[in-house]
Coordinates of C-alpha atoms in Angstrom, one line a residue:
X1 CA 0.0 0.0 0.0
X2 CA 1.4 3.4 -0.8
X3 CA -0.4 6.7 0.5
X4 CA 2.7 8.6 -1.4
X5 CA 3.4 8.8 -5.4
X6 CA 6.9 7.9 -6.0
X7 CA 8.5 11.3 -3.7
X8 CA 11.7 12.2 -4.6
X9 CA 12.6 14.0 -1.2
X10 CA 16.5 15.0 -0.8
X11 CA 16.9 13.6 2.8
X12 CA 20.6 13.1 2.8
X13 CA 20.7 17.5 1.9
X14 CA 19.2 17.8 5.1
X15 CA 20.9 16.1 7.1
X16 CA 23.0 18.6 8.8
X17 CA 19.9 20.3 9.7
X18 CA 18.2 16.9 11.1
X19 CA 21.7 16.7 13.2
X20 CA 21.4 20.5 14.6
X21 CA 17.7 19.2 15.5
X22 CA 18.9 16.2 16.9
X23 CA 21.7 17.8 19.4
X24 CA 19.4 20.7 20.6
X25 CA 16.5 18.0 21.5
X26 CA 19.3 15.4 23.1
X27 CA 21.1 18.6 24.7
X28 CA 18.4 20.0 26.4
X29 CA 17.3 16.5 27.7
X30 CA 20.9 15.7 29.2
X31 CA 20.5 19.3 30.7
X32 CA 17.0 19.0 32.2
X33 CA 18.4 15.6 33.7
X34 CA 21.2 17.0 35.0
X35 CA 19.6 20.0 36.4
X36 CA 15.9 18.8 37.3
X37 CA 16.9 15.0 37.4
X38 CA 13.7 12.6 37.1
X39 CA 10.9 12.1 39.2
X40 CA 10.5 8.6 40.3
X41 CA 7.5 6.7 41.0
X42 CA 6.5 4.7 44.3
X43 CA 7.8 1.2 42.4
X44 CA 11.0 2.7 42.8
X45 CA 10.9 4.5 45.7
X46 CA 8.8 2.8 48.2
X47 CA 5.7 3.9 49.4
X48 CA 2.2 2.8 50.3
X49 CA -0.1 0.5 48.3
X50 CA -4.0 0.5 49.5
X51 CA -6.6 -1.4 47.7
X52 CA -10.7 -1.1 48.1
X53 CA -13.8 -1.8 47.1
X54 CA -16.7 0.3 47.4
X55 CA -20.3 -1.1 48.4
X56 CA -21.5 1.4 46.0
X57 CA -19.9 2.4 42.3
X58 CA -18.2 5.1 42.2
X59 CA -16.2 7.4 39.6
X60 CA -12.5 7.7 40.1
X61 CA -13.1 11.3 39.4
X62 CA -15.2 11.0 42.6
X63 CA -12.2 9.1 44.7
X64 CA -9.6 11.2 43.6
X65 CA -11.1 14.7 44.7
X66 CA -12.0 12.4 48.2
X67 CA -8.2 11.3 48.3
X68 CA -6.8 15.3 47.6
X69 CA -9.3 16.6 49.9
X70 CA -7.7 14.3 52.7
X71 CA -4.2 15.4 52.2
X72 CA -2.9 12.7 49.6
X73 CA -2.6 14.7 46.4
X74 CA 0.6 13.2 45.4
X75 CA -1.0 9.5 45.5
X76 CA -2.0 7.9 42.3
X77 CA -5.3 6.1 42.0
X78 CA -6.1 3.0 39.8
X79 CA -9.9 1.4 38.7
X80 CA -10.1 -1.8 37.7
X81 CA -12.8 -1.7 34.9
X82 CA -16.1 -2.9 35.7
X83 CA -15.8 -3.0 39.6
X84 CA -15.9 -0.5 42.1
X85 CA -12.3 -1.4 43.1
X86 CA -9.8 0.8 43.5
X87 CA -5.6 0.8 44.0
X88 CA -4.4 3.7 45.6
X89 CA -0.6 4.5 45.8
X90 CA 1.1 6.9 48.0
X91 CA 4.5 8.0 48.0
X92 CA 7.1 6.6 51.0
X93 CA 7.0 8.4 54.5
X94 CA 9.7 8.4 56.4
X95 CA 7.3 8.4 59.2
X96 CA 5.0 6.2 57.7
X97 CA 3.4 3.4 60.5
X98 CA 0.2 1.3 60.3
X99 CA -1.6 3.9 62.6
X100 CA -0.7 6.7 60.0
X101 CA -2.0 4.7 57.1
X102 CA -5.3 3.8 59.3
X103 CA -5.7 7.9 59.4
X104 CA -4.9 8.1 56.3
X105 CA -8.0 5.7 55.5
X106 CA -10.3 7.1 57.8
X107 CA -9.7 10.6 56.2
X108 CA -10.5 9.5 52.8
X109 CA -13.7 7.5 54.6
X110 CA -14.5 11.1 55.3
X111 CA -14.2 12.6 52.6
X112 CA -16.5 10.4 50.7
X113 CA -19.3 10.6 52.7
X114 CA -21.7 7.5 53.1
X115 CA -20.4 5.8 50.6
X116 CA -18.5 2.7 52.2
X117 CA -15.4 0.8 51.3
X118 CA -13.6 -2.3 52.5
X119 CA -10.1 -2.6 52.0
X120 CA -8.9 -5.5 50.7
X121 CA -5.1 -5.3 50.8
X122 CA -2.3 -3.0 52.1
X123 CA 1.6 -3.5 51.2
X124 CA 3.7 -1.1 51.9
X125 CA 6.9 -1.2 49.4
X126 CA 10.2 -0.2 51.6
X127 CA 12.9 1.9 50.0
X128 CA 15.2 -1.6 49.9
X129 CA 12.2 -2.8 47.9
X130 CA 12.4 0.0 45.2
X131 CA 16.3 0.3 44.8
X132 CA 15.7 -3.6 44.2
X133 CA 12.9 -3.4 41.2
X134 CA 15.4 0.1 40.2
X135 CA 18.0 -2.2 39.5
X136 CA 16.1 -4.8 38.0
X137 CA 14.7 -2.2 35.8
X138 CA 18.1 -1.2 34.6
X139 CA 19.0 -4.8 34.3
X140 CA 15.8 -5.2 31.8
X141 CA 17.2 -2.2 29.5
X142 CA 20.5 -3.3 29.4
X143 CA 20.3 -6.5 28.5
X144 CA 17.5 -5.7 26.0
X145 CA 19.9 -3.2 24.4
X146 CA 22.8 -5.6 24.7
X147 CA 20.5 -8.1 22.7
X148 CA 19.8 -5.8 20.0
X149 CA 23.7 -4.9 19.5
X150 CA 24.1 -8.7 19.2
X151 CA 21.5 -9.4 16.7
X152 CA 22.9 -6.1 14.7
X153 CA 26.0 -7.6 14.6
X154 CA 24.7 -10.9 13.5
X155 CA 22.5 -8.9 10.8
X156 CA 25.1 -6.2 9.6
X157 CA 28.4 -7.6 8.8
X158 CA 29.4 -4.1 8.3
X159 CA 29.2 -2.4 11.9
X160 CA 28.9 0.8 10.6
X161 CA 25.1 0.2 9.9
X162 CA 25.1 -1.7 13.3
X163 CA 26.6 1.4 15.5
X164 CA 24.1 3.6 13.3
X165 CA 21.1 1.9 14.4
X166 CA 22.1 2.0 18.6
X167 CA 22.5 5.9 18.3
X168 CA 19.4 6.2 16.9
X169 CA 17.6 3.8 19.8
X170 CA 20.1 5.5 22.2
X171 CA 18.5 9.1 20.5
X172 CA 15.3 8.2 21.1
X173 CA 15.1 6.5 24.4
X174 CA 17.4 9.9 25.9
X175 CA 14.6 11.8 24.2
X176 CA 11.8 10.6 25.9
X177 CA 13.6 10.4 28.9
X178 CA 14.4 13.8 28.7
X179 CA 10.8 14.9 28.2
X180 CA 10.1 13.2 31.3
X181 CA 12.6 15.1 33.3
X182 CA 11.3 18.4 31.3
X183 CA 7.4 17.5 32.5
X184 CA 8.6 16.8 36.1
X185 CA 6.7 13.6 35.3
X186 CA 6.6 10.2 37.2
X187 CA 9.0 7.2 35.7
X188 CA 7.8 3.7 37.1
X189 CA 7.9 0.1 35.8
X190 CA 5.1 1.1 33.2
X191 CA 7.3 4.0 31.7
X192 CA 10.2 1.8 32.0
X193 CA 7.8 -0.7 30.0
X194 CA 6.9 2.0 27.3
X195 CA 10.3 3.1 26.6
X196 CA 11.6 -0.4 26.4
X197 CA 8.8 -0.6 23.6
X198 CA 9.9 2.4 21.8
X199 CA 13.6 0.9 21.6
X200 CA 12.0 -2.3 20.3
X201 CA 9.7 0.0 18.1
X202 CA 12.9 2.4 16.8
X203 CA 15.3 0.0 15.4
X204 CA 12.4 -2.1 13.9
X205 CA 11.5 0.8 11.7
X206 CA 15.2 1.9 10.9
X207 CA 16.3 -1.6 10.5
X208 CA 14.2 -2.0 7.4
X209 CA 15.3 1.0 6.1
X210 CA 18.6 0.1 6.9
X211 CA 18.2 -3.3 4.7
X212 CA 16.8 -1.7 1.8
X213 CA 19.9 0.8 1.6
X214 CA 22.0 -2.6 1.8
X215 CA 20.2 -4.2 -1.1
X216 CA 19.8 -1.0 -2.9
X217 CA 24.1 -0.5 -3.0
X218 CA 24.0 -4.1 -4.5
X219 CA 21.7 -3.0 -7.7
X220 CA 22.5 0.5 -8.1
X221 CA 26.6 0.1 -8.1
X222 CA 27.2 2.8 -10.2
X223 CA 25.0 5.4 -8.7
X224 CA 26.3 8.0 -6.1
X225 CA 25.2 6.8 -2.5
X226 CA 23.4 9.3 -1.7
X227 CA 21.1 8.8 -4.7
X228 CA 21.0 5.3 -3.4
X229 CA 20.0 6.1 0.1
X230 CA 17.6 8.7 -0.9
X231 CA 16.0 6.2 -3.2
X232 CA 15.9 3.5 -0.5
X233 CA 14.3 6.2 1.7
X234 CA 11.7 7.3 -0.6
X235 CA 10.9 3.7 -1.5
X236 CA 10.0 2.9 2.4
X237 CA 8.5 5.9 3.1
X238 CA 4.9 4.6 2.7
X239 CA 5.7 2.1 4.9
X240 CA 7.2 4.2 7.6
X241 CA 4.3 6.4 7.3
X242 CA 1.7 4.4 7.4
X243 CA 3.2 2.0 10.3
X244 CA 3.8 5.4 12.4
X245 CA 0.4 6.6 12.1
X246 CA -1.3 3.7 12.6
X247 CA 0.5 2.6 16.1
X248 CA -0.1 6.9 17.0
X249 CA -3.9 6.4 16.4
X250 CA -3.6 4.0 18.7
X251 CA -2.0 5.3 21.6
X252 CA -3.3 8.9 21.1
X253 CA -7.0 7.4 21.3
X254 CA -5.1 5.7 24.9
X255 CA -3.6 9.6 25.9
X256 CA -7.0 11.2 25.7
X257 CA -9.2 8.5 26.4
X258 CA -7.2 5.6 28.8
X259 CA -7.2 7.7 31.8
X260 CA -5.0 9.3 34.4
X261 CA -3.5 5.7 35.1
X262 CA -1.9 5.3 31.9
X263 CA -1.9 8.7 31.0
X264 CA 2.4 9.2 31.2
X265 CA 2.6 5.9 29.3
X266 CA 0.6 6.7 26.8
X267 CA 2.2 9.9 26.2
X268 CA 5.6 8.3 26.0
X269 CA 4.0 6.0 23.4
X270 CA 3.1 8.9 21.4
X271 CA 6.4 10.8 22.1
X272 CA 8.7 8.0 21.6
X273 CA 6.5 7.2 18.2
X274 CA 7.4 10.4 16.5
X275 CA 10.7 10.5 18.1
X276 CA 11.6 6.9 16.2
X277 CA 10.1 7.6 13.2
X278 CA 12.2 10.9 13.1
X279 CA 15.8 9.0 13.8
X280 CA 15.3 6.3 11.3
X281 CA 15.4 8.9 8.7
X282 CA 17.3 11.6 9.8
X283 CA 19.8 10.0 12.7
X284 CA 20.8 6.6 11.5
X285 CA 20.1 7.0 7.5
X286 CA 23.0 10.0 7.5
X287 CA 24.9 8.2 10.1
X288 CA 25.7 5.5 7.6
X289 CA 26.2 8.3 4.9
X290 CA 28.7 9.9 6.9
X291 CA 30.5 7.1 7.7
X292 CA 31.2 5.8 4.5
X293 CA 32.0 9.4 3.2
X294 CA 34.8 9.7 6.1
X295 CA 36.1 6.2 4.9
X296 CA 35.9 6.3 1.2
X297 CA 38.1 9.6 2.3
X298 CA 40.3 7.8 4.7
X299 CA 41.0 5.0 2.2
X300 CA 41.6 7.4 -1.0
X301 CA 45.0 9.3 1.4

């Protein structure tokens, strides 16, 4: 399917621009994460985990405004669909007890009025608890980046194309991290989840176009590369677009719609979308053309 005509779009001309773009949107996330750092949620921090069921339904719009009015703001609420149960998290105390959290309780009781709720569990998640899911966490993107550098070096015999494709994942998954630190938003396992996806999602979609370069240089030997990259580009451009827009339908219809508990995750989704459709073209496509410029040099002194 092909929502384009055959485009002839100079991509490789633009690729100093697309590299200015790049460094100002990577720079100001390394300095937002150096100067504002990144919020983390209660999964890696420890806190309080409550979770009840009302006698009565009730909206979470209803719950929340109950849990603010008794002093929680920061806590973040959960619905299950289709029941009146509800998960409620609340960040670590240091002075945090079982009497505190039984206030805590009672004043949300308050605040809702007659309707009643039985709590069903309570876990409190220490701060040994949260460094320990932390480091599994970093553990889970490490070794899923370490097993993309392993297949690309299994896929690209060449590791220029290899090394092209982990700065463009590395591009994208510093990108939406910065945004996060920019936002003052929360990072927990379910962000950690959704950026895991969009480094899954971003060298899918610049590993195809990577291939068709490859297979392109075998047919059109006598052509300049960057005619051949450009034309390998324009040939997959359909595909890219349509594969992009079709996963951001998606998970803008989850921003707006999903609610506040997947609200961050969705926006990553959406972020990280554009973000990886963006480097596939103008990060790792140039990358390669670079490369080979600098050694075709290199080689001719």
């Amino acid at each position: 399917m092909h929502i384009f005509p055959k485009t002839h779009f100079d991509f490789l001309a633009w690729r100093r621009k697309f590299f200015f773009i790049s460094a100002l949107l990577l720079g100001g996330s390394i300095i937002s994460l150096a100067v504002r750092g990144v919020k983390y949620g209660i999964d890696f921090t420890g806190g309080t985990v409550l979770q009840i069921t009302f006698d009565k339904p009730l909206e979470l719009s209803e719950l929340r405004a109950a849990v603010e009015k008794a002093g929680l703001a920061d806590a973040a609420l959960q619905h299950f669909s289709g029941t009146s149960t509800f998960v409620i998290r609340i960040q670590a105390d240091p002075n945090q007890s079982a009497e505190k959290i039984e206030k805590q309780l009672a004043a949300i009781q308050a605040a809702v009025g007659e309707d009643k709720f039985r709590v069903d569990n309570k876990e409190f998640v220490g701060p040994a608890v949260g460094k320990h899911l932390f480091r599994q966490a970093l553990w889970a993107i490490v070794l899923s980046l370490a097993g993309i550098i392993v297949y690309l070096a299994f896929r690209f015999a060449n590791p220029m194309w290899g090394v092209a494709g982990i700065v463009a994942l590395f591009h994208d998954v510093l990108a939406t991290y910065g945004l996060f630190s920019v936002l003052g938003a929360e990072v927990d396992l379910l962000i950690i989840s959704a950026i895991l996806t969009i480094g899954g999602y971003s060298i899918h979609d610049t590993i195809i176009i990577l291939d068709r370069m490859r297979e392109k240089m075998r047919i059109m030997r006598k052509d300049p590369l960057n005619v051949v990259m450009n034309e390998s580009i324009n040939e997959t451009l359909s595909r890219t677009v349509i594969t992009s827009l079709t996963v951001l339908a998606v998970v803008i219809i989850v921003f707006f719609f999903g609610g506040k508990v997947i609200h961050h995750f969705a926006m990553a989704m959406v972020f990280g979308v554009i973000v990886g459709t963006y480097s596939s073209i103008a990060v790792a496509a140039p990358l390669v053309y670079e490369w080979s410029l600098h050694s075709r040099t290199a080689a001719k002194k």
